[in-house]
mmCIF file with all atom_site columns, C-alpha atoms in Angstrom:
data_model
loop_
_atom_site.group_PDB
_atom_site.id
_atom_site.type_symbol
_atom_site.label_atom_id
_atom_site.label_alt_id
_atom_site.label_comp_id
_atom_site.label_asym_id
_atom_site.label_entity_id
_atom_site.label_seq_id
_atom_site.pdbx_PDB_ins_code
_atom_site.Cartn_x
_atom_site.Cartn_y
_atom_site.Cartn_z
_atom_site.occupancy
_atom_site.B_iso_or_equiv
_atom_site.pdbx_formal_charge
_atom_site.auth_seq_id
_atom_site.auth_comp_id
_atom_site.auth_asym_id
_atom_site.auth_atom_id
_atom_site.pdbx_PDB_model_num
ATOM 1  C CA . UNK A 1 1  ? -0.079 0.019  0.036   1.00 84.00 ? 1  UNK A CA 1
ATOM 2  C CA . UNK A 1 2  ? 1.594  3.311  -0.971  1.00 90.00 ? 2  UNK A CA 1
ATOM 3  C CA . UNK A 1 3  ? 1.661  5.938  1.828   1.00 91.00 ? 3  UNK A CA 1
ATOM 4  C CA . UNK A 1 4  ? 2.270  9.602  1.328   1.00 94.00 ? 4  UNK A CA 1
ATOM 5  C CA . UNK A 1 5  ? 3.600  12.144 4.367   1.00 95.00 ? 5  UNK A CA 1
ATOM 6  C CA . UNK A 1 6  ? 5.629  14.490 5.812   1.00 96.00 ? 6  UNK A CA 1
ATOM 7  C CA . UNK A 1 7  ? 9.058  13.517 7.167   1.00 95.00 ? 7  UNK A CA 1
ATOM 8  C CA . UNK A 1 8  ? 12.029 14.713 9.047   1.00 96.00 ? 8  UNK A CA 1
ATOM 9  C CA . UNK A 1 9  ? 15.003 13.069 8.475   1.00 95.00 ? 9  UNK A CA 1
ATOM 10 C CA . UNK A 1 10 ? 17.095 11.783 11.587  1.00 96.00 ? 10 UNK A CA 1
ATOM 11 C CA . UNK A 1 11 ? 20.027 10.396 9.995   1.00 95.00 ? 11 UNK A CA 1
ATOM 12 C CA . UNK A 1 12 ? 21.111 7.272  7.687   1.00 95.00 ? 12 UNK A CA 1
ATOM 13 C CA . UNK A 1 13 ? 23.453 4.360  8.239   1.00 95.00 ? 13 UNK A CA 1
ATOM 14 C CA . UNK A 1 14 ? 25.626 2.879  5.209   1.00 95.00 ? 14 UNK A CA 1
ATOM 15 C CA . UNK A 1 15 ? 24.292 -0.669 4.874   1.00 94.00 ? 15 UNK A CA 1
ATOM 16 C CA . UNK A 1 16 ? 26.190 -2.027 1.786   1.00 91.00 ? 16 UNK A CA 1
ATOM 17 C CA . UNK A 1 17 ? 28.610 -0.672 -0.598  1.00 92.00 ? 17 UNK A CA 1
ATOM 18 C CA . UNK A 1 18 ? 25.602 1.199  -2.292  1.00 91.00 ? 18 UNK A CA 1
ATOM 19 C CA . UNK A 1 19 ? 22.823 1.075  -0.161  1.00 92.00 ? 19 UNK A CA 1
ATOM 20 C CA . UNK A 1 20 ? 21.817 3.093  3.171   1.00 94.00 ? 20 UNK A CA 1
ATOM 21 C CA . UNK A 1 21 ? 19.166 2.702  5.830   1.00 95.00 ? 21 UNK A CA 1
ATOM 22 C CA . UNK A 1 22 ? 17.261 6.009  6.127   1.00 94.00 ? 22 UNK A CA 1
ATOM 23 C CA . UNK A 1 23 ? 15.800 6.939  9.676   1.00 96.00 ? 23 UNK A CA 1
ATOM 24 C CA . UNK A 1 24 ? 13.225 9.289  9.565   1.00 95.00 ? 24 UNK A CA 1
ATOM 25 C CA . UNK A 1 25 ? 10.072 10.795 11.778  1.00 97.00 ? 25 UNK A CA 1
ATOM 26 C CA . UNK A 1 26 ? 7.030  10.899 9.816   1.00 94.00 ? 26 UNK A CA 1
ATOM 27 C CA . UNK A 1 27 ? 3.878  12.800 10.460  1.00 93.00 ? 27 UNK A CA 1
ATOM 28 C CA . UNK A 1 28 ? 1.388  10.107 10.242  1.00 90.00 ? 28 UNK A CA 1
ATOM 29 C CA . UNK A 1 29 ? 3.442  6.860  11.055  1.00 91.00 ? 29 UNK A CA 1
ATOM 30 C CA . UNK A 1 30 ? 5.842  7.989  13.822  1.00 92.00 ? 30 UNK A CA 1
ATOM 31 C CA . UNK A 1 31 ? 9.416  6.898  13.667  1.00 94.00 ? 31 UNK A CA 1
ATOM 32 C CA . UNK A 1 32 ? 10.257 4.887  10.518  1.00 93.00 ? 32 UNK A CA 1
ATOM 33 C CA . UNK A 1 33 ? 12.953 3.354  8.759   1.00 93.00 ? 33 UNK A CA 1
ATOM 34 C CA . UNK A 1 34 ? 13.260 3.215  5.038   1.00 92.00 ? 34 UNK A CA 1
ATOM 35 C CA . UNK A 1 35 ? 16.077 1.441  2.730   1.00 91.00 ? 35 UNK A CA 1
ATOM 36 C CA . UNK A 1 36 ? 17.394 3.370  -0.215  1.00 90.00 ? 36 UNK A CA 1
ATOM 37 C CA . UNK A 1 37 ? 19.302 0.561  -2.837  1.00 89.00 ? 37 UNK A CA 1
ATOM 38 C CA . UNK A 1 38 ? 21.946 2.270  -4.966  1.00 88.00 ? 38 UNK A CA 1
ATOM 39 C CA . UNK A 1 39 ? 22.061 5.438  -3.724  1.00 89.00 ? 39 UNK A CA 1
ATOM 40 C CA . UNK A 1 40 ? 25.877 5.874  -3.157  1.00 89.00 ? 40 UNK A CA 1
ATOM 41 C CA . UNK A 1 41 ? 26.684 4.631  -6.868  1.00 88.00 ? 41 UNK A CA 1
ATOM 42 C CA . UNK A 1 42 ? 27.839 7.006  -9.579  1.00 84.00 ? 42 UNK A CA 1
ATOM 43 C CA . UNK A 1 43 ? 24.933 6.538  -11.619 1.00 83.00 ? 43 UNK A CA 1
ATOM 44 C CA . UNK A 1 44 ? 22.251 9.375  -11.639 1.00 72.00 ? 44 UNK A CA 1
ATOM 45 C CA . UNK A 1 45 ? 19.133 8.540  -9.415  1.00 77.00 ? 45 UNK A CA 1
ATOM 46 C CA . UNK A 1 46 ? 16.056 10.236 -8.578  1.00 80.00 ? 46 UNK A CA 1
ATOM 47 C CA . UNK A 1 47 ? 17.157 10.494 -4.914  1.00 83.00 ? 47 UNK A CA 1
ATOM 48 C CA . UNK A 1 48 ? 20.710 11.516 -3.992  1.00 85.00 ? 48 UNK A CA 1
ATOM 49 C CA . UNK A 1 49 ? 22.783 11.840 -0.473  1.00 88.00 ? 49 UNK A CA 1
ATOM 50 C CA . UNK A 1 50 ? 22.566 15.511 -0.623  1.00 86.00 ? 50 UNK A CA 1
ATOM 51 C CA . UNK A 1 51 ? 18.666 15.643 -0.103  1.00 87.00 ? 51 UNK A CA 1
ATOM 52 C CA . UNK A 1 52 ? 18.888 13.136 3.135   1.00 90.00 ? 52 UNK A CA 1
ATOM 53 C CA . UNK A 1 53 ? 20.800 15.409 5.421   1.00 92.00 ? 53 UNK A CA 1
ATOM 54 C CA . UNK A 1 54 ? 19.486 15.510 9.063   1.00 93.00 ? 54 UNK A CA 1
ATOM 55 C CA . UNK A 1 55 ? 16.833 17.622 9.783   1.00 93.00 ? 55 UNK A CA 1
ATOM 56 C CA . UNK A 1 56 ? 15.438 18.282 6.386   1.00 94.00 ? 56 UNK A CA 1
ATOM 57 C CA . UNK A 1 57 ? 11.711 18.209 5.856   1.00 95.00 ? 57 UNK A CA 1
ATOM 58 C CA . UNK A 1 58 ? 10.569 16.038 2.971   1.00 94.00 ? 58 UNK A CA 1
ATOM 59 C CA . UNK A 1 59 ? 7.264  14.909 1.440   1.00 96.00 ? 59 UNK A CA 1
ATOM 60 C CA . UNK A 1 60 ? 7.944  11.163 0.972   1.00 94.00 ? 60 UNK A CA 1
ATOM 61 C CA . UNK A 1 61 ? 5.980  8.381  -0.934  1.00 93.00 ? 61 UNK A CA 1
ATOM 62 C CA . UNK A 1 62 ? 6.562  4.797  0.130   1.00 91.00 ? 62 UNK A CA 1
ATOM 63 C CA . UNK A 1 63 ? 5.294  1.198  0.443   1.00 89.00 ? 63 UNK A CA 1
ATOM 64 C CA . UNK A 1 64 ? 3.979  0.636  3.769   1.00 85.00 ? 64 UNK A CA 1
ATOM 65 C CA . UNK A 1 65 ? 3.855  -2.757 4.948   1.00 77.00 ? 65 UNK A CA 1
ATOM 66 C CA . UNK A 1 66 ? 2.712  -4.032 8.316   1.00 76.00 ? 66 UNK A CA 1
ATOM 67 C CA . UNK A 1 67 ? 4.780  -7.141 8.368   1.00 76.00 ? 67 UNK A CA 1
ATOM 68 C CA . UNK A 1 68 ? 8.148  -5.329 7.366   1.00 74.00 ? 68 UNK A CA 1
ATOM 69 C CA . UNK A 1 69 ? 10.264 -2.764 9.518   1.00 83.00 ? 69 UNK A CA 1
ATOM 70 C CA . UNK A 1 70 ? 12.052 -1.433 6.438   1.00 89.00 ? 70 UNK A CA 1
ATOM 71 C CA . UNK A 1 71 ? 10.084 0.223  3.934   1.00 89.00 ? 71 UNK A CA 1
ATOM 72 C CA . UNK A 1 72 ? 11.206 1.202  0.417   1.00 89.00 ? 72 UNK A CA 1
ATOM 73 C CA . UNK A 1 73 ? 10.867 4.986  -0.624  1.00 88.00 ? 73 UNK A CA 1
ATOM 74 C CA . UNK A 1 74 ? 9.337  5.986  -3.849  1.00 88.00 ? 74 UNK A CA 1
ATOM 75 C CA . UNK A 1 75 ? 9.915  9.305  -4.443  1.00 89.00 ? 75 UNK A CA 1
ATOM 76 C CA . UNK A 1 76 ? 10.866 12.485 -2.220  1.00 91.00 ? 76 UNK A CA 1
ATOM 77 C CA . UNK A 1 77 ? 10.088 16.298 -2.347  1.00 93.00 ? 77 UNK A CA 1
ATOM 78 C CA . UNK A 1 78 ? 11.725 18.680 -0.231  1.00 92.00 ? 78 UNK A CA 1
ATOM 79 C CA . UNK A 1 79 ? 9.749  21.000 1.507   1.00 93.00 ? 79 UNK A CA 1
ATOM 80 C CA . UNK A 1 80 ? 12.654 22.732 3.513   1.00 86.00 ? 80 UNK A CA 1
ATOM 81 C CA . UNK A 1 81 ? 16.212 22.377 4.393   1.00 79.00 ? 81 UNK A CA 1
ATOM 82 C CA . UNK A 1 82 ? 18.352 23.463 7.201   1.00 74.00 ? 82 UNK A CA 1
#
């Protein structure tokens, strides 16, 4: 099920050579963790590490599943940066 909400980025952890686990506090779902695969490669992607700095407020769209703790981000839109 796709969900759309605002989120504040708390930070991220490097997961593998090219992936990260993003920690964020969302307006509708509380504290959530997201996995973003391939973000640290040199190929152009929709989402970059520069957009995921701590305390950035984003509008995110993600797959929300009740069974998994990690969700996959579909798209992000920056609302405000600090």
